[in-house]
């Protein structure tokens, strides 16, 4: 691996999310979220795992802050659990919930670590789900109300905000593919959910500006990169469509105020509609300060006759895979970033997630996760190339600080730089933790 230097001003950090690490699911007045309900339904999560205890970060704030400090990060991305702040989604405020995040945020600031706060990382209050969840337009307004409370409370302490994490997962994965809470398989509802998460984002940005909040606000869509399997027109078209289905469907409305025409056409042909109301695009496309990019994987795609709308078939590729069976495709990272610049201009970007699942044992108190280090090195290399190509990247948050509740896979898919023993909750930094420490110290790879 060649030497690579990032600017001294570049932010290095790690990412987590509330439901995946906090636990304490019934403590201090927290309401139930859709993930509490979903994970307790038999057969939804591998091994019947739930986030009831998770990494127990709710009770281990000081220990986790010390890990961040030792790692040397300049920024920490975490999320706030909406049902801790407003247990029923839209009613009374729970002061104890705010107090937990006070402890975390003040602890970060005391250590000189900037908080990068995600308002919504998938744990919708269950009472809102009972009214239709994200398929109900009102949920976007409930989000606006929740955002306003959190903005005011943390005014001047949190300077970097993300409205929604991975709206594709919030909508398509959860309402059409049934893999995440609430586990529905209704494409029309997914399109509604997708539109309403974007609307919630727009309402959040509008409020942020109206409240004269200091700092920056953005959104963190998931991205993937697909190449055509062959050079045929059909395969090239399928790859473009696939990229647009996942990535541009959420980025084009925010940065350009439109949905990608090719994809809308596909949905309309299938008899599906997007519930766009007058004025929605004005809200959704209000200027943001940065774009958060989550990137893990990509692949090759070929046009498959009779393909379903969401089932563009991926052909087998000879790429190496992580232990999550995701292709390891660092060039895809480069393509996502340079393509964004070409299509949407040079908006500041934070990499809000990138990392890999590899299952390595603890031996004599050590975890030698060499494959994670190789994955991260190759992705930093791609990132560095994109910076050299002029992409305006401001920071990189590795997913994740520690092994955690990996949604419908429970605890069997570790992504952490720190190993967590889910029996004892003991944290053990892996080899990748020391490796990342050096990257941070040297602003890149020596
Ligand atoms: C992303 C999620 C994050 C984590 C990683 C592995 O899709 O945003 O919470 O689960 O995948």
Tab-separated table of C-alpha atoms and ligand atoms in Angstrom:
chain	number	residue	atom	x	y	z
A	1	UNK	CA	0.000	0.000	0.000
A	2	UNK	CA	1.433	3.320	-1.029
A	3	UNK	CA	1.677	6.287	1.256
A	4	UNK	CA	-1.354	8.563	1.293
A	5	UNK	CA	-1.895	11.819	3.071
A	6	UNK	CA	-5.209	13.495	3.764
A	7	UNK	CA	-5.446	17.191	4.648
A	8	UNK	CA	-4.690	18.035	8.280
A	9	UNK	CA	-8.195	19.512	8.575
A	10	UNK	CA	-9.789	16.180	7.576
A	11	UNK	CA	-12.106	14.699	10.237
A	12	UNK	CA	-11.458	11.112	11.250
A	13	UNK	CA	-14.138	9.370	13.224
A	14	UNK	CA	-16.285	6.326	13.889
A	15	UNK	CA	-20.012	5.691	13.656
A	16	UNK	CA	-22.650	3.935	15.746
A	17	UNK	CA	-26.423	4.135	16.118
A	18	UNK	CA	-28.691	4.176	19.146
A	19	UNK	CA	-30.614	0.918	18.801
A	20	UNK	CA	-27.501	-1.009	17.816
A	21	UNK	CA	-25.503	-0.117	20.938
A	22	UNK	CA	-27.533	1.443	23.742
A	23	UNK	CA	-29.668	-1.330	25.231
A	24	UNK	CA	-31.648	-0.124	28.304
A	25	UNK	CA	-34.703	-0.473	26.118
A	26	UNK	CA	-37.178	0.064	28.921
A	27	UNK	CA	-35.245	2.415	31.115
A	28	UNK	CA	-35.818	6.009	32.174
A	29	UNK	CA	-39.081	6.374	30.333
A	30	UNK	CA	-37.967	5.261	26.859
A	31	UNK	CA	-40.926	4.302	24.653
A	32	UNK	CA	-40.988	1.253	22.390
A	33	UNK	CA	-39.590	1.547	18.875
A	34	UNK	CA	-40.418	-0.469	15.787
A	35	UNK	CA	-37.167	-2.387	16.292
A	36	UNK	CA	-38.168	-3.486	19.806
A	37	UNK	CA	-41.389	-4.875	18.392
A	38	UNK	CA	-39.824	-6.383	15.260
A	39	UNK	CA	-36.888	-8.029	17.022
A	40	UNK	CA	-39.210	-9.648	19.548
A	41	UNK	CA	-41.242	-11.292	16.801
A	42	UNK	CA	-40.114	-14.894	16.292
A	43	UNK	CA	-38.085	-15.464	13.150
A	44	UNK	CA	-37.331	-11.842	12.329
A	45	UNK	CA	-33.792	-11.659	13.711
A	46	UNK	CA	-31.153	-14.392	13.507
A	47	UNK	CA	-30.916	-16.278	16.801
A	48	UNK	CA	-33.881	-14.359	18.243
A	49	UNK	CA	-31.467	-11.564	19.206
A	50	UNK	CA	-32.864	-8.201	20.289
A	51	UNK	CA	-31.429	-4.793	21.147
A	52	UNK	CA	-32.698	-5.014	24.743
A	53	UNK	CA	-29.151	-4.930	26.096
A	54	UNK	CA	-27.001	-4.552	22.946
A	55	UNK	CA	-23.578	-3.146	23.970
A	56	UNK	CA	-25.169	-1.597	27.068
A	57	UNK	CA	-23.752	1.751	26.010
A	58	UNK	CA	-26.534	3.488	27.919
A	59	UNK	CA	-24.768	2.477	31.126
A	60	UNK	CA	-21.211	2.658	29.793
A	61	UNK	CA	-20.882	6.190	28.501
A	62	UNK	CA	-17.580	6.844	30.265
A	63	UNK	CA	-16.045	3.581	29.089
A	64	UNK	CA	-17.055	4.253	25.479
A	65	UNK	CA	-15.803	7.842	25.671
A	66	UNK	CA	-12.453	6.533	26.866
A	67	UNK	CA	-12.295	4.193	23.874
A	68	UNK	CA	-12.957	7.107	21.513
A	69	UNK	CA	-10.311	9.148	23.270
A	70	UNK	CA	-7.748	6.362	23.034
A	71	UNK	CA	-8.563	5.889	19.373
A	72	UNK	CA	-7.891	9.592	18.842
A	73	UNK	CA	-10.945	10.453	16.733
A	74	UNK	CA	-11.873	14.069	16.058
A	75	UNK	CA	-15.532	13.276	15.423
A	76	UNK	CA	-18.058	10.723	16.662
A	77	UNK	CA	-21.209	9.885	14.753
A	78	UNK	CA	-24.024	8.552	16.927
A	79	UNK	CA	-27.797	8.697	16.724
A	80	UNK	CA	-30.477	9.872	19.103
A	81	UNK	CA	-33.308	7.455	19.856
A	82	UNK	CA	-36.528	9.333	19.119
A	83	UNK	CA	-38.500	7.150	21.600
A	84	UNK	CA	-36.152	8.184	24.411
A	85	UNK	CA	-36.947	11.847	23.768
A	86	UNK	CA	-40.657	11.563	22.902
A	87	UNK	CA	-41.764	8.105	24.040
A	88	UNK	CA	-45.018	8.080	22.075
A	89	UNK	CA	-43.559	9.872	19.063
A	90	UNK	CA	-45.416	13.150	19.220
A	91	UNK	CA	-46.452	13.929	22.816
A	92	UNK	CA	-44.647	14.535	26.103
A	93	UNK	CA	-40.908	15.164	26.234
A	94	UNK	CA	-38.882	12.774	28.383
A	95	UNK	CA	-36.208	14.824	30.175
A	96	UNK	CA	-34.328	11.702	31.274
A	97	UNK	CA	-33.818	10.763	27.644
A	98	UNK	CA	-32.297	14.157	26.901
A	99	UNK	CA	-30.120	13.818	30.012
A	100	UNK	CA	-28.511	10.644	28.635
A	101	UNK	CA	-27.431	12.470	25.476
A	102	UNK	CA	-26.290	15.464	27.566
A	103	UNK	CA	-23.871	13.153	29.290
A	104	UNK	CA	-22.653	11.770	25.975
A	105	UNK	CA	-22.372	15.106	24.136
A	106	UNK	CA	-20.759	16.958	27.043
A	107	UNK	CA	-18.368	14.052	27.500
A	108	UNK	CA	-17.376	14.229	23.829
A	109	UNK	CA	-16.885	17.984	23.934
A	110	UNK	CA	-14.773	17.692	27.080
A	111	UNK	CA	-12.464	15.380	25.151
A	112	UNK	CA	-12.340	17.662	22.120
A	113	UNK	CA	-14.403	15.276	19.958
A	114	UNK	CA	-17.043	16.828	17.690
A	115	UNK	CA	-20.453	15.166	17.876
A	116	UNK	CA	-22.010	14.273	14.499
A	117	UNK	CA	-25.590	13.531	15.407
A	118	UNK	CA	-28.095	11.528	13.379
A	119	UNK	CA	-31.691	12.325	14.277
A	120	UNK	CA	-33.192	9.194	12.746
A	121	UNK	CA	-31.372	5.881	12.498
A	122	UNK	CA	-34.408	3.609	12.115
A	123	UNK	CA	-35.923	3.423	15.617
A	124	UNK	CA	-39.329	4.962	14.933
A	125	UNK	CA	-41.590	5.183	17.985
A	126	UNK	CA	-43.968	2.221	17.740
A	127	UNK	CA	-46.995	4.411	18.382
A	128	UNK	CA	-46.293	6.202	15.098
A	129	UNK	CA	-46.015	2.859	13.319
A	130	UNK	CA	-49.480	2.056	14.545
A	131	UNK	CA	-50.682	5.070	12.569
A	132	UNK	CA	-48.964	3.843	9.388
A	133	UNK	CA	-45.336	4.685	10.136
A	134	UNK	CA	-43.458	6.349	7.288
A	135	UNK	CA	-46.236	5.486	4.858
A	136	UNK	CA	-48.271	8.119	6.716
A	137	UNK	CA	-47.387	11.676	5.680
A	138	UNK	CA	-48.018	12.879	9.258
A	139	UNK	CA	-44.899	11.023	10.419
A	140	UNK	CA	-42.802	13.621	8.598
A	141	UNK	CA	-44.402	16.360	10.689
A	142	UNK	CA	-43.920	14.354	13.885
A	143	UNK	CA	-40.243	14.135	12.911
A	144	UNK	CA	-40.113	17.910	12.468
A	145	UNK	CA	-41.524	18.364	15.974
A	146	UNK	CA	-38.997	15.916	17.458
A	147	UNK	CA	-36.134	17.573	15.535
A	148	UNK	CA	-37.102	20.994	16.897
A	149	UNK	CA	-36.882	19.772	20.481
A	150	UNK	CA	-33.488	18.208	19.954
A	151	UNK	CA	-32.130	21.197	17.989
A	152	UNK	CA	-33.075	23.616	20.754
A	153	UNK	CA	-31.725	21.423	23.513
A	154	UNK	CA	-28.328	20.923	21.860
A	155	UNK	CA	-28.041	24.365	20.232
A	156	UNK	CA	-24.377	25.329	20.021
A	157	UNK	CA	-23.166	22.007	21.439
A	158	UNK	CA	-23.848	19.788	18.422
A	159	UNK	CA	-22.682	21.547	15.256
A	160	UNK	CA	-23.055	18.685	12.759
A	161	UNK	CA	-26.465	17.135	12.127
A	162	UNK	CA	-27.841	14.404	9.913
A	163	UNK	CA	-31.582	14.201	9.435
A	164	UNK	CA	-32.137	10.653	8.165
A	165	UNK	CA	-29.831	7.662	7.886
A	166	UNK	CA	-30.213	5.570	4.722
A	167	UNK	CA	-33.718	6.430	3.559
A	168	UNK	CA	-33.571	3.501	1.098
A	169	UNK	CA	-33.366	1.096	4.037
A	170	UNK	CA	-36.059	3.001	5.955
A	171	UNK	CA	-38.420	2.556	3.015
A	172	UNK	CA	-37.631	-0.133	0.430
A	173	UNK	CA	-35.799	-2.583	2.669
A	174	UNK	CA	-38.408	-2.193	5.413
A	175	UNK	CA	-41.716	-1.711	3.562
A	176	UNK	CA	-41.155	-3.587	0.275
A	177	UNK	CA	-38.517	-6.237	0.959
A	178	UNK	CA	-39.702	-6.927	4.509
A	179	UNK	CA	-36.205	-7.408	5.898
A	180	UNK	CA	-36.213	-4.571	8.404
A	181	UNK	CA	-38.835	-3.227	10.778
A	182	UNK	CA	-41.778	-2.955	10.246
A	183	UNK	CA	-41.259	-5.928	7.898
A	184	UNK	CA	-43.837	-5.134	5.205
A	185	UNK	CA	-43.857	-6.315	1.594
A	186	UNK	CA	-45.843	-3.581	-0.094
A	187	UNK	CA	-44.046	-1.615	-2.796
A	188	UNK	CA	-46.642	1.139	-2.907
A	189	UNK	CA	-46.230	1.683	0.854
A	190	UNK	CA	-42.441	1.712	0.347
A	191	UNK	CA	-42.691	4.475	-2.236
A	192	UNK	CA	-44.828	6.453	0.179
A	193	UNK	CA	-42.390	5.820	3.020
A	194	UNK	CA	-39.485	6.869	0.788
A	195	UNK	CA	-41.167	10.121	-0.147
A	196	UNK	CA	-42.127	10.887	3.441
A	197	UNK	CA	-38.615	10.304	4.778
A	198	UNK	CA	-37.406	12.835	2.210
A	199	UNK	CA	-40.160	15.196	3.263
A	200	UNK	CA	-39.127	14.750	6.910
A	201	UNK	CA	-35.578	15.614	5.881
A	202	UNK	CA	-36.790	18.780	4.114
A	203	UNK	CA	-38.923	19.836	7.063
A	204	UNK	CA	-35.933	19.288	9.358
A	205	UNK	CA	-33.682	21.476	7.197
A	206	UNK	CA	-36.330	24.199	6.972
A	207	UNK	CA	-36.720	24.243	10.732
A	208	UNK	CA	-32.953	24.232	11.294
A	209	UNK	CA	-32.670	27.411	9.223
A	210	UNK	CA	-35.809	28.994	10.726
A	211	UNK	CA	-34.412	28.429	14.219
A	212	UNK	CA	-31.117	30.010	13.185
A	213	UNK	CA	-29.278	26.965	14.367
A	214	UNK	CA	-25.498	27.316	14.296
A	215	UNK	CA	-23.712	24.514	12.478
A	216	UNK	CA	-24.314	22.277	9.498
A	217	UNK	CA	-27.030	19.881	8.415
A	218	UNK	CA	-27.186	17.078	5.835
A	219	UNK	CA	-28.606	13.629	5.087
A	220	UNK	CA	-26.874	10.228	4.854
A	221	UNK	CA	-28.143	8.050	1.989
A	222	UNK	CA	-26.727	4.618	1.299
A	223	UNK	CA	-24.861	4.188	-1.940
A	224	UNK	CA	-23.716	1.218	-3.990
A	225	UNK	CA	-22.019	1.023	-7.352
A	226	UNK	CA	-23.010	-1.338	-10.112
A	227	UNK	CA	-21.195	-2.026	-13.350
A	228	UNK	CA	-22.881	-3.685	-16.322
A	229	UNK	CA	-22.014	-7.373	-16.695
A	230	UNK	CA	-21.454	-6.905	-20.448
A	231	UNK	CA	-21.236	-3.945	-22.750
A	232	UNK	CA	-24.711	-4.530	-24.180
A	233	UNK	CA	-27.146	-1.633	-24.142
A	234	UNK	CA	-29.544	-3.620	-21.955
A	235	UNK	CA	-26.920	-4.378	-19.332
A	236	UNK	CA	-25.664	-0.825	-19.298
A	237	UNK	CA	-29.207	0.388	-18.879
A	238	UNK	CA	-29.787	-2.123	-16.045
A	239	UNK	CA	-26.655	-0.914	-14.199
A	240	UNK	CA	-27.659	2.719	-14.560
A	241	UNK	CA	-31.140	1.927	-13.348
A	242	UNK	CA	-29.834	-0.019	-10.388
A	243	UNK	CA	-27.594	2.871	-9.320
A	244	UNK	CA	-30.523	5.206	-9.696
A	245	UNK	CA	-32.930	2.933	-7.777
A	246	UNK	CA	-30.725	2.889	-4.728
A	247	UNK	CA	-28.596	6.001	-4.763
A	248	UNK	CA	-30.044	8.693	-7.026
A	249	UNK	CA	-33.627	8.092	-5.898
A	250	UNK	CA	-32.704	9.870	-2.673
A	251	UNK	CA	-29.889	12.154	-3.778
A	252	UNK	CA	-31.490	13.687	-6.894
A	253	UNK	CA	-34.561	15.007	-5.010
A	254	UNK	CA	-32.351	16.565	-2.315
A	255	UNK	CA	-29.771	18.099	-4.625
A	256	UNK	CA	-31.867	18.719	-7.741
A	257	UNK	CA	-35.502	18.601	-6.684
A	258	UNK	CA	-36.438	15.709	-9.010
A	259	UNK	CA	-36.773	11.930	-8.989
A	260	UNK	CA	-34.739	10.079	-11.655
A	261	UNK	CA	-36.948	9.837	-14.755
A	262	UNK	CA	-35.929	6.289	-15.701
A	263	UNK	CA	-36.970	4.943	-12.312
A	264	UNK	CA	-40.240	6.875	-12.036
A	265	UNK	CA	-41.129	5.461	-15.441
A	266	UNK	CA	-40.508	1.897	-14.217
A	267	UNK	CA	-42.688	2.432	-11.170
A	268	UNK	CA	-45.450	4.023	-13.175
A	269	UNK	CA	-45.380	1.174	-15.686
A	270	UNK	CA	-45.904	-1.174	-12.767
A	271	UNK	CA	-48.923	0.860	-11.609
A	272	UNK	CA	-47.155	2.473	-8.634
A	273	UNK	CA	-47.218	6.160	-7.823
A	274	UNK	CA	-45.236	8.527	-5.632
A	275	UNK	CA	-47.466	10.706	-3.424
A	276	UNK	CA	-45.887	14.048	-4.342
A	277	UNK	CA	-47.802	17.134	-3.219
A	278	UNK	CA	-47.320	20.712	-4.350
A	279	UNK	CA	-44.384	22.292	-2.598
A	280	UNK	CA	-42.761	18.979	-1.570
A	281	UNK	CA	-39.757	19.332	-3.846
A	282	UNK	CA	-39.140	22.891	-2.660
A	283	UNK	CA	-38.803	21.525	0.869
A	284	UNK	CA	-36.885	18.393	-0.026
A	285	UNK	CA	-34.347	20.329	-2.085
A	286	UNK	CA	-33.651	23.098	0.416
A	287	UNK	CA	-29.878	23.637	0.383
A	288	UNK	CA	-27.950	21.363	2.732
A	289	UNK	CA	-24.443	21.949	4.052
A	290	UNK	CA	-23.022	18.510	3.332
A	291	UNK	CA	-23.947	15.116	2.039
A	292	UNK	CA	-23.267	12.054	4.195
A	293	UNK	CA	-22.255	9.008	2.166
A	294	UNK	CA	-22.512	5.440	3.424
A	295	UNK	CA	-20.661	3.020	1.170
A	296	UNK	CA	-19.961	-0.678	1.658
A	297	UNK	CA	-20.324	-2.615	-1.588
A	298	UNK	CA	-21.360	-2.908	-5.211
A	299	UNK	CA	-21.175	-5.413	-8.011
A	300	UNK	CA	-22.092	-6.346	-11.547
A	301	UNK	CA	-25.589	-6.393	-12.884
A	302	UNK	CA	-27.213	-7.759	-16.005
A	303	UNK	CA	-30.574	-7.124	-17.517
A	304	UNK	CA	-32.839	-10.067	-16.804
A	305	UNK	CA	-35.909	-10.607	-18.972
A	306	UNK	CA	-39.068	-10.449	-16.872
A	307	UNK	CA	-37.230	-8.870	-13.967
A	308	UNK	CA	-39.367	-7.509	-11.141
A	309	UNK	CA	-39.068	-3.851	-10.317
A	310	UNK	CA	-36.836	-4.319	-7.306
A	311	UNK	CA	-35.194	-7.513	-8.465
A	312	UNK	CA	-32.645	-6.488	-11.009
A	313	UNK	CA	-30.582	-9.578	-10.959
A	314	UNK	CA	-26.972	-9.471	-10.020
A	315	UNK	CA	-24.742	-11.986	-11.722
A	316	UNK	CA	-22.091	-13.803	-9.790
A	317	UNK	CA	-18.853	-11.890	-9.759
A	318	UNK	CA	-15.422	-13.204	-8.899
A	319	UNK	CA	-14.897	-10.488	-6.271
A	320	UNK	CA	-13.806	-11.352	-2.733
A	321	UNK	CA	-16.522	-11.005	-0.159
A	322	UNK	CA	-16.783	-9.980	3.468
A	323	UNK	CA	-18.333	-12.299	6.038
A	324	UNK	CA	-21.612	-10.517	5.294
A	325	UNK	CA	-21.299	-11.844	1.716
A	326	UNK	CA	-20.989	-8.330	0.394
A	327	UNK	CA	-18.580	-7.836	-2.495
A	328	UNK	CA	-15.390	-6.022	-1.618
A	329	UNK	CA	-15.360	-3.335	-4.244
A	330	UNK	CA	-13.223	-0.295	-3.363
A	331	UNK	CA	-13.301	1.056	-6.924
A	332	UNK	CA	-17.059	1.333	-6.529
A	333	UNK	CA	-16.420	3.805	-3.716
A	334	UNK	CA	-14.318	5.923	-6.070
A	335	UNK	CA	-17.001	5.712	-8.774
A	336	UNK	CA	-19.819	6.684	-6.399
A	337	UNK	CA	-17.923	9.775	-5.281
A	338	UNK	CA	-16.694	10.954	-8.667
A	339	UNK	CA	-20.082	10.240	-10.258
A	340	UNK	CA	-21.791	12.339	-7.582
A	341	UNK	CA	-19.472	15.222	-8.334
A	342	UNK	CA	-20.169	14.939	-12.022
A	343	UNK	CA	-23.936	14.737	-11.640
A	344	UNK	CA	-24.640	16.963	-8.680
A	345	UNK	CA	-21.684	19.335	-8.250
A	346	UNK	CA	-19.032	19.583	-5.624
A	347	UNK	CA	-20.986	19.576	-2.374
A	348	UNK	CA	-18.957	18.917	0.801
A	349	UNK	CA	-19.115	15.222	1.684
A	350	UNK	CA	-18.616	13.317	4.905
A	351	UNK	CA	-18.207	9.591	4.601
A	352	UNK	CA	-20.676	8.715	7.328
A	353	UNK	CA	-20.216	4.934	7.110
A	354	UNK	CA	-17.723	2.541	5.593
A	355	UNK	CA	-16.461	-0.679	7.089
A	356	UNK	CA	-16.727	-4.448	6.958
A	357	UNK	CA	-18.033	-7.501	8.726
A	358	UNK	CA	-15.349	-10.069	9.403
A	359	UNK	CA	-15.652	-12.753	12.036
A	360	UNK	CA	-12.351	-13.254	13.838
A	361	UNK	CA	-11.873	-15.010	17.148
A	362	UNK	CA	-10.387	-13.602	20.301
A	363	UNK	CA	-7.120	-15.435	20.943
A	364	UNK	CA	-5.130	-14.631	24.079
A	365	UNK	CA	-7.075	-11.415	24.461
A	366	UNK	CA	-6.352	-10.284	20.892
A	367	UNK	CA	-8.347	-10.107	17.685
A	368	UNK	CA	-6.152	-10.117	14.584
A	369	UNK	CA	-8.684	-8.796	12.065
A	370	UNK	CA	-6.284	-8.516	9.151
A	371	UNK	CA	-9.057	-8.709	6.547
A	372	UNK	CA	-10.798	-5.670	8.074
A	373	UNK	CA	-7.542	-3.720	7.915
A	374	UNK	CA	-7.089	-4.713	4.262
A	375	UNK	CA	-10.672	-3.710	3.473
A	376	UNK	CA	-10.281	-0.341	5.164
A	377	UNK	CA	-6.907	0.323	3.516
A	378	UNK	CA	-8.274	-0.351	0.066
A	379	UNK	CA	-11.268	1.901	0.691
A	380	UNK	CA	-9.110	4.702	2.066
A	381	UNK	CA	-7.025	4.371	-1.062
A	382	UNK	CA	-10.153	4.772	-3.225
A	383	UNK	CA	-11.243	7.707	-1.084
A	384	UNK	CA	-7.851	9.313	-1.443
A	385	UNK	CA	-8.010	8.943	-5.211
A	386	UNK	CA	-11.416	10.602	-5.225
A	387	UNK	CA	-10.036	13.515	-3.180
A	388	UNK	CA	-7.214	13.847	-5.684
A	389	UNK	CA	-9.837	13.865	-8.428
A	390	UNK	CA	-11.346	16.922	-6.739
A	391	UNK	CA	-14.204	15.390	-4.721
A	392	UNK	CA	-14.852	17.607	-1.712
A	393	UNK	CA	-14.536	15.053	1.101
A	394	UNK	CA	-14.275	16.530	4.590
A	395	UNK	CA	-14.164	13.468	6.797
A	396	UNK	CA	-14.412	9.705	7.178
A	397	UNK	CA	-16.438	7.830	9.825
A	398	UNK	CA	-15.632	4.150	10.041
A	399	UNK	CA	-18.500	1.758	10.785
A	400	UNK	CA	-18.266	0.862	13.564
A	401	UNK	CA	-16.641	1.766	16.846
A	402	UNK	CA	-17.624	-1.620	18.209
A	403	UNK	CA	-19.401	-4.862	17.354
A	404	UNK	CA	-23.121	-4.322	17.784
A	405	UNK	CA	-26.665	-5.398	16.956
A	406	UNK	CA	-26.548	-5.801	13.191
A	407	UNK	CA	-30.308	-5.463	12.626
A	408	UNK	CA	-31.927	-8.645	11.287
A	409	UNK	CA	-28.607	-10.487	11.713
A	410	UNK	CA	-28.424	-9.803	15.431
A	411	UNK	CA	-25.010	-10.247	17.009
A	412	UNK	CA	-23.499	-12.685	14.520
A	413	UNK	CA	-22.152	-10.058	12.088
A	414	UNK	CA	-19.438	-7.980	13.761
A	415	UNK	CA	-18.315	-4.721	12.123
A	416	UNK	CA	-16.429	-3.219	15.077
A	417	UNK	CA	-12.905	-1.932	15.576
A	418	UNK	CA	-13.576	-3.075	19.132
A	419	UNK	CA	-14.696	-6.603	19.919
A	420	UNK	CA	-17.663	-6.893	22.279
A	421	UNK	CA	-18.346	-10.079	24.215
A	422	UNK	CA	-22.133	-10.099	24.339
A	423	UNK	CA	-22.183	-12.282	27.466
A	424	UNK	CA	-19.884	-10.147	29.598
A	425	UNK	CA	-20.073	-6.903	27.544
A	426	UNK	CA	-16.301	-6.627	27.835
A	427	UNK	CA	-14.784	-4.476	25.097
A	428	UNK	CA	-11.480	-5.516	23.519
A	429	UNK	CA	-9.855	-3.326	20.858
A	430	UNK	CA	-8.948	-5.322	17.748
A	431	UNK	CA	-5.806	-4.984	15.616
A	432	UNK	CA	-7.812	-2.674	13.326
A	433	UNK	CA	-8.272	-0.300	16.270
A	434	UNK	CA	-4.489	0.186	16.565
A	435	UNK	CA	-4.213	0.418	12.804
A	436	UNK	CA	-6.868	3.186	12.694
A	437	UNK	CA	-5.189	4.959	15.608
A	438	UNK	CA	-2.065	5.240	13.457
A	439	UNK	CA	-4.052	6.409	10.423
A	440	UNK	CA	-5.575	9.189	12.497
A	441	UNK	CA	-2.270	10.180	14.028
A	442	UNK	CA	-0.566	10.367	10.618
A	443	UNK	CA	-3.525	11.844	8.662
A	444	UNK	CA	-3.460	8.808	6.415
A	445	UNK	CA	-1.148	5.923	5.723
A	446	UNK	CA	2.576	6.329	6.156
B	1	LIG	C1	-25.831	0.299	7.298
B	1	LIG	C2	-26.515	0.846	8.537
B	1	LIG	C3	-25.746	0.636	9.806
B	1	LIG	C4	-25.055	-0.710	9.830
B	1	LIG	C5	-24.279	-0.963	8.562
B	1	LIG	C6	-23.529	-2.257	8.523
B	1	LIG	O1	-26.778	0.013	6.327
B	1	LIG	O2	-26.759	2.229	8.394
B	1	LIG	O3	-26.620	0.834	10.888
B	1	LIG	O4	-25.961	-1.697	10.101
B	1	LIG	O5	-25.139	-0.894	7.470
